[in-house]
XYZ file of C-alpha atoms in Angstrom:
385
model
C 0.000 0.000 0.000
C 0.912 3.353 -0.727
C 2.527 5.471 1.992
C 1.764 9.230 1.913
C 3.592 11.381 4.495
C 1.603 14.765 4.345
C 3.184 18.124 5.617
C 0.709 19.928 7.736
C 2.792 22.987 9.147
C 0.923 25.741 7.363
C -2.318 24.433 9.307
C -2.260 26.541 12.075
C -3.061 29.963 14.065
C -5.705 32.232 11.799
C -5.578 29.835 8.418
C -5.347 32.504 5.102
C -4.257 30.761 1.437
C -1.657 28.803 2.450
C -3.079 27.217 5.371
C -6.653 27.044 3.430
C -5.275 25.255 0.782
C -3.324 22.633 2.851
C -6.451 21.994 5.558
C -8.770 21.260 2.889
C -6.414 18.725 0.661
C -5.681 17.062 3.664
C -9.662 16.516 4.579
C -10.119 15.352 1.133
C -7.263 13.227 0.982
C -7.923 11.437 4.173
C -11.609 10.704 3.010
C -10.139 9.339 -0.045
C -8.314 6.636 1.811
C -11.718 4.775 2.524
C -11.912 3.877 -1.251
C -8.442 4.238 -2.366
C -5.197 2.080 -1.638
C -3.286 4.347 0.384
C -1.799 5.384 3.746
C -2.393 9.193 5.074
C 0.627 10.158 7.506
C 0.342 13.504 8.528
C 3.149 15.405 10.373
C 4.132 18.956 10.742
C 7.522 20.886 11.721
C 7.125 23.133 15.034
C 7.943 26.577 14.804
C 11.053 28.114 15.749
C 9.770 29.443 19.182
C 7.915 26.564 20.212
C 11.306 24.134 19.133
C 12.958 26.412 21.879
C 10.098 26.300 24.176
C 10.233 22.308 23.690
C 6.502 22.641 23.015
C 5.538 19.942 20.606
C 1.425 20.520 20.916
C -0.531 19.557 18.436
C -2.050 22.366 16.293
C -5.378 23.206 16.966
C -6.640 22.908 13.183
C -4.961 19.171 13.623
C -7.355 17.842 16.284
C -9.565 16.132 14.238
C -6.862 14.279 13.091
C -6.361 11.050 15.906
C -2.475 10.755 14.409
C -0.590 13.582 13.657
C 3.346 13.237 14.152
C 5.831 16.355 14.832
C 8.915 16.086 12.855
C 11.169 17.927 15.957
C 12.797 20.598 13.510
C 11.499 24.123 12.402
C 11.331 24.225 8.821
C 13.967 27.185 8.739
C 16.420 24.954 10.893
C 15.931 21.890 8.429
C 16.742 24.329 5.052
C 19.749 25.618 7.005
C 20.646 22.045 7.798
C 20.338 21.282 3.908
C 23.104 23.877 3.709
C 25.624 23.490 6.157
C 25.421 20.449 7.893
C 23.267 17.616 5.890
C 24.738 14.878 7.690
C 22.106 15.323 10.301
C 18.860 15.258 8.572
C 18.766 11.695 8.343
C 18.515 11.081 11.968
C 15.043 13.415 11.925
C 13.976 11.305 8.860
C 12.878 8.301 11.472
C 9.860 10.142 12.452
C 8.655 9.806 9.342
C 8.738 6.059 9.315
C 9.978 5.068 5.491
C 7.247 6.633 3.450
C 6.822 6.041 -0.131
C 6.297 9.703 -0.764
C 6.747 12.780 0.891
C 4.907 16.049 0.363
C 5.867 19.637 1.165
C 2.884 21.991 0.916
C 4.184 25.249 1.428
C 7.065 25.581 -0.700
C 9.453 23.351 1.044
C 9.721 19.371 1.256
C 11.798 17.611 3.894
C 14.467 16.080 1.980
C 13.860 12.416 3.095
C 16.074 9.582 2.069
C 14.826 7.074 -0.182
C 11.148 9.158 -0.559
C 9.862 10.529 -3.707
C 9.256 13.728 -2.675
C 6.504 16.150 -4.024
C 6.231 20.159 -3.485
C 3.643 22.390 -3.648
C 4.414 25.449 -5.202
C 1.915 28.328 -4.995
C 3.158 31.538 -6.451
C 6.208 33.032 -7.664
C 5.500 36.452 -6.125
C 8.952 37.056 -4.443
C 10.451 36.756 -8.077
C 8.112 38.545 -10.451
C 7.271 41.178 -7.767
C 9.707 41.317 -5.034
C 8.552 45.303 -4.130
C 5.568 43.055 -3.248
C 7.458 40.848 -0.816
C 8.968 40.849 2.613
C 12.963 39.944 3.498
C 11.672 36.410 4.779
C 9.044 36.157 1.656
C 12.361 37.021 -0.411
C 13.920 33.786 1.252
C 11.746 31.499 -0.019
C 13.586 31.872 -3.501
C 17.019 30.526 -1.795
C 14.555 27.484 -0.200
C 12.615 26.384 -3.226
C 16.028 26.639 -5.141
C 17.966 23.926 -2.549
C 14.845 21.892 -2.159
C 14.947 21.506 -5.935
C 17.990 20.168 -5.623
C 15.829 17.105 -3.811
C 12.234 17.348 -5.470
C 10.904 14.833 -7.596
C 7.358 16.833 -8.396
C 6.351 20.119 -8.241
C 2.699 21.252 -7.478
C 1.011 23.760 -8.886
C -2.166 25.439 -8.811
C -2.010 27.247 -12.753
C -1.078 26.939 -16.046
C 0.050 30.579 -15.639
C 2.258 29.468 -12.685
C 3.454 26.716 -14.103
C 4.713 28.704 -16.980
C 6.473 30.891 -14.449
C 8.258 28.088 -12.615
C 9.426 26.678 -15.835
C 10.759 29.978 -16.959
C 12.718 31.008 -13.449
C 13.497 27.828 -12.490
C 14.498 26.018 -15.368
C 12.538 22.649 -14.546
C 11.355 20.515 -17.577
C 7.649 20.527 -18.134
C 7.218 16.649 -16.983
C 8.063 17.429 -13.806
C 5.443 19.995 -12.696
C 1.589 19.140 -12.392
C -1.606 21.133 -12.502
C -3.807 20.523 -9.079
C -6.751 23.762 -8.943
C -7.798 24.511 -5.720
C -11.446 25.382 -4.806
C -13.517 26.861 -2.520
C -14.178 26.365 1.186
C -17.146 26.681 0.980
C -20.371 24.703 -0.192
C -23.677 26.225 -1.530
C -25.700 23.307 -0.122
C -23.833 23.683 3.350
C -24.631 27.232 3.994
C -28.224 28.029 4.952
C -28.581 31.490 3.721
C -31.359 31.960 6.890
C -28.360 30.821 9.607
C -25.839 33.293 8.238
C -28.267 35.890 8.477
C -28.474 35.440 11.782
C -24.454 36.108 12.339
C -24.896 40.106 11.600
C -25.032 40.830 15.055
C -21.473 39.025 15.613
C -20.178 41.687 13.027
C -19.077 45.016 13.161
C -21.282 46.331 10.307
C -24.550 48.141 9.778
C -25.849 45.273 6.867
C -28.493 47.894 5.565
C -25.556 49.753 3.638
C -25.261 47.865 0.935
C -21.212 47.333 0.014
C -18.588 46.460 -1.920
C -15.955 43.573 -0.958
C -12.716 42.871 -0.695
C -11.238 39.817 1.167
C -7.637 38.545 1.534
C -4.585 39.274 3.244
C -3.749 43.014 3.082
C -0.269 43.264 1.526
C 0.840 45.405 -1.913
C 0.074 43.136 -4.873
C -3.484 42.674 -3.701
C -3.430 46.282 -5.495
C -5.984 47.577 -2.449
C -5.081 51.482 -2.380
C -6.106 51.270 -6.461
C -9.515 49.609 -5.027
C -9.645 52.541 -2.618
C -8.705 55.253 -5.328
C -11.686 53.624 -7.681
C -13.862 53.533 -4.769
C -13.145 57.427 -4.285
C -13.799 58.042 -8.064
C -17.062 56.271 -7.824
C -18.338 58.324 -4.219
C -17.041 61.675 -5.813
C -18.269 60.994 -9.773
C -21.458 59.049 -9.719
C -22.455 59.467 -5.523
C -22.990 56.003 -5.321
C -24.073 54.713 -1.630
C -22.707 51.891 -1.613
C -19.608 51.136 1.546
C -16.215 49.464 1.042
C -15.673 46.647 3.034
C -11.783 45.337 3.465
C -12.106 42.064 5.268
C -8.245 40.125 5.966
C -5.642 40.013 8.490
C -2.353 42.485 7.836
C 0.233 40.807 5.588
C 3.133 42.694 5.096
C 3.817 46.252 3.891
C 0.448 47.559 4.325
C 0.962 50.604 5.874
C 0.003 52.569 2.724
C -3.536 51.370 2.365
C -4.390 52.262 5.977
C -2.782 56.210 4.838
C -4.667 55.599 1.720
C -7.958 54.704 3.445
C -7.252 57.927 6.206
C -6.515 60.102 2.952
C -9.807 59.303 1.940
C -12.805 61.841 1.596
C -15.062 59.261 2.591
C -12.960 57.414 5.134
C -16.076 56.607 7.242
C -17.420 54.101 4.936
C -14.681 52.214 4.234
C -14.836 49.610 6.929
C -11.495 47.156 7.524
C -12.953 44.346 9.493
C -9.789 42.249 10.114
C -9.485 38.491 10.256
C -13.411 37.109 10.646
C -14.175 33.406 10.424
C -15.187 31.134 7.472
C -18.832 31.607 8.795
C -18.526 35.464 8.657
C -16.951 35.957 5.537
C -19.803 33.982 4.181
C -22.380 36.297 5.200
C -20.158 38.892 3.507
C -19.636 37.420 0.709
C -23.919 36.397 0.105
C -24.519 40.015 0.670
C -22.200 42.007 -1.120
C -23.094 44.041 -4.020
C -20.137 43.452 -6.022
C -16.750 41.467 -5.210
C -14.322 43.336 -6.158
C -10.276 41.670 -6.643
C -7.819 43.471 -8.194
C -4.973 41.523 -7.064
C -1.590 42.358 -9.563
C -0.588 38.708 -9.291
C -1.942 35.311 -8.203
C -0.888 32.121 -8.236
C -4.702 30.643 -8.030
C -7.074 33.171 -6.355
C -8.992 31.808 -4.233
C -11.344 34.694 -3.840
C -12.865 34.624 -6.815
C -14.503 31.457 -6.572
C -15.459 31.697 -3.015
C -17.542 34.916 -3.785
C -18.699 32.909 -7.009
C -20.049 30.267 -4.592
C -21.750 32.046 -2.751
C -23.631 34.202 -5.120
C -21.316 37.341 -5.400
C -20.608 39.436 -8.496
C -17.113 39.657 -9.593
C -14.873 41.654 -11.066
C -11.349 40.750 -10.833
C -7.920 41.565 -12.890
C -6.970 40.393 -16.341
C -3.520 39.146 -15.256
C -1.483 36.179 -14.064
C -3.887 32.680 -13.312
C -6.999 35.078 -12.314
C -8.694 34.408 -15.590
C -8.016 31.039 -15.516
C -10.359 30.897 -12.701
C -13.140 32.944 -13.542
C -13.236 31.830 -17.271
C -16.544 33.808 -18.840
C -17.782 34.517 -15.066
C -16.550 37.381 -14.039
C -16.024 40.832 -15.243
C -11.857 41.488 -16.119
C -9.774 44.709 -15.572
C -6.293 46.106 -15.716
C -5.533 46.391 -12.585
C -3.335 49.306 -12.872
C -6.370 51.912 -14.160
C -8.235 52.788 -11.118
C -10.906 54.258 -13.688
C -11.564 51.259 -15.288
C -12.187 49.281 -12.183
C -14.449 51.736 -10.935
C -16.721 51.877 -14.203
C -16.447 48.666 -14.098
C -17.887 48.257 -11.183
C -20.825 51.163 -11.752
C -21.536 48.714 -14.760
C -22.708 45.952 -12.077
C -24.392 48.526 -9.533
C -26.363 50.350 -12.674
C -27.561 46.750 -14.610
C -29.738 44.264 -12.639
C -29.222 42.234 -15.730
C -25.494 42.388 -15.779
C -25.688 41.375 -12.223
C -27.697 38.350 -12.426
C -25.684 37.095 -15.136
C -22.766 37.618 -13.316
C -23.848 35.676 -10.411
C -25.242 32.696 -12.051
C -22.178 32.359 -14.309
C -19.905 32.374 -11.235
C -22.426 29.822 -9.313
C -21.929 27.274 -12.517
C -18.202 28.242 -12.800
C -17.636 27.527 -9.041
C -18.789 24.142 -9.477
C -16.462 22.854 -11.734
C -14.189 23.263 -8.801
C -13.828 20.828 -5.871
C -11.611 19.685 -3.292
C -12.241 15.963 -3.990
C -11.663 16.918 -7.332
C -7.842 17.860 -6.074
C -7.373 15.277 -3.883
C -7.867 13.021 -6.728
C -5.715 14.893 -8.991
C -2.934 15.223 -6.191
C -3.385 11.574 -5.774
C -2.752 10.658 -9.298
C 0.281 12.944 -9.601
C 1.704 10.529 -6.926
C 0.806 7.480 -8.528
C 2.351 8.589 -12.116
C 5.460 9.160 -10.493
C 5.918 6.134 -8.024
């Protein structure tokens, strides 16, 4: 039987894209296993302060799980290991108990003797745009170059981004495989009544009707051009509508909170922080518009989480975002804050517009599910072993 050793680090604290994406594969893989010939092992590296804290605690996103082992070394500590002394990483490689494969999820895979080993790549952000990108962002580059050195497979989420890895990276086509992601959420799972009833738990007045943004606040979400259009559209056309930021702080987003306290109409644009699955849901079934402008993605996420849940979209014409919202969704440069905002006048002024919009994206969300990647990640395993 198959043995699958699964890497569940980015699965804890406030789960964003990363940790999203690696939660839900791992659900769907480990239902898989009651039909399919395999073995789910699921581990995850501590992080640095807890490795010096000796605190080896299971994550609280891994409690469902009844077998979850900690490999005893931070992730950072293994890829300096991988540089300067690789003698030792063998000796950690016992706690993974001889798997036939091992897969890194967040752009990293242990380098286990005698594995295959698979990574999941999700964006090359840090090399197209590295104004975008943080000094420990910036590091991933040096990472995913040594763990190359080890990888058998690369994951991917695009076509787009697997063009991109081929280009900076230099890794032949074979070796690189297309999983999508999908949303978290389920149409026949919500009750639109129940989420209703979470507006009190919310810091909003849910008679303004808004527009929405949601994901991590950092620069190439392209968020102060959403603000700028959002100012065009209050001064130009005196629309009503609020603007509704909902994420936790990334990196480098000091200039959309100056951009937001620049604004003429400050007071109704509403940053909401980090909420939970349940809340964004009620944002996202009641927003007039979902708005993404995001410069680069390596998926998107977004987009077909507002889809699901009956939002409007308009989103940018660049990188994997069309990809995702095929015919369903209204596309924009995202560099013209003009164009956004007509674009998105377009979907307050036309009922029609609207309607198509949102039963386009409903259709276009279903051709995405997370069985659907588990399978696919499953059968880029089996090709290769």
């Amino acid at each position: 039987m198959l043995k699958i050793c699964f890497d569940a680090t980015p699965v804890r604290g406030k789960l964003s894209g990363i940790g999203i994406y690696t939660l839900n594969l791992l659900q769907a893989l480990d239902k898989l296993q009651a039909t399919q010939a395999f073995q789910l092992n699921i581990y995850f590296h501590p992080s640095v302060k807890n490795w010096l804290l000796m605190n080896f605690a299971k994550p609280d996103n891994l409690q469902k799980f009844p077998s979850v082992e900690i490999l005893p070394i931070p992730v950072t500590v293994a890829n300096l290991s991988a540089k300067y002394f690789n003698f030792i990483l063998p000796y950690f490689s016992q706690y993974l108990d001889n798997p036939d494969i091992v897969h890194g999820t967040d752009h990293y895979v242990y380098p286990c003797l005698n594995s295959f080993k698979v990574m999941t790549i999700h964006d090359l952000t840090f090399i197209k745009y590295p104004n975008y990108a943080t000094a420990i962002v910036k590091s991933y580059l040096q990472r995913i170059e040594r763990c190359l050195q080890w990888t058998d497979l690369v994951i991917t989420f695009s076509n787009n981004t697997k063009k991109d890895i081929i280009k900076y990276f230099k890794i032949n086509p074979d070796r690189i495989y297309i999983t999508p992601q999908a949303t978290r959420y389920s149409a026949n799972d919500l009750n639109a009544d129940e989420l209703l009833k979470l507006q009190p738990s919310v810091n909003y007045d849910f008679s303004k009707p808004y527009l929405l943004f949601v994901s991590t606040l950092e620069p190439r979400k392209n968020v102060v051009t959403l603000i700028q259009a959002f100012n065009y559209l209050k001064k130009k056309h005196k629309v009503e509508h609020q603007l509704v930021l909902i994420g936790q702080k990334g990196w480098k987003y000091q200039s959309i909170f100056e951009a937001i306290e620049a604004s003429q109409w400050k007071q109704e644009i509403h940053y909401l922080n980090y909420l939970s699955d349940e809340q964004v849901a009620l944002f996202y079934s009641q927003a007039e518009v979902f708005v993404y402008p995001s410069h680069y993605e390596g998926f998107g996420l977004p987009v077909l989480e507002a889809m699901s849940l009956g939002a409007p979209v308009i989103t940018s014409n660049t990188s994997s975002l069309p990809e995702v919202a095929g015919n369903a969704a209204l596309l924009v440069n995202p560099n013209d804050a003009v164009e956004l905002a007509e674009s998105i006048l377009k979907v307050l002024d036309s009922s029609q517009l609207r309607h198509e919009l949102i039963q386009k994206g409903k259709e276009r969300a279903k051709l995405f599910s997370w069985q659907k990647t588990a399978q696919e990640t499953l059968n880029a395993y089996k090709m290769f072993v």
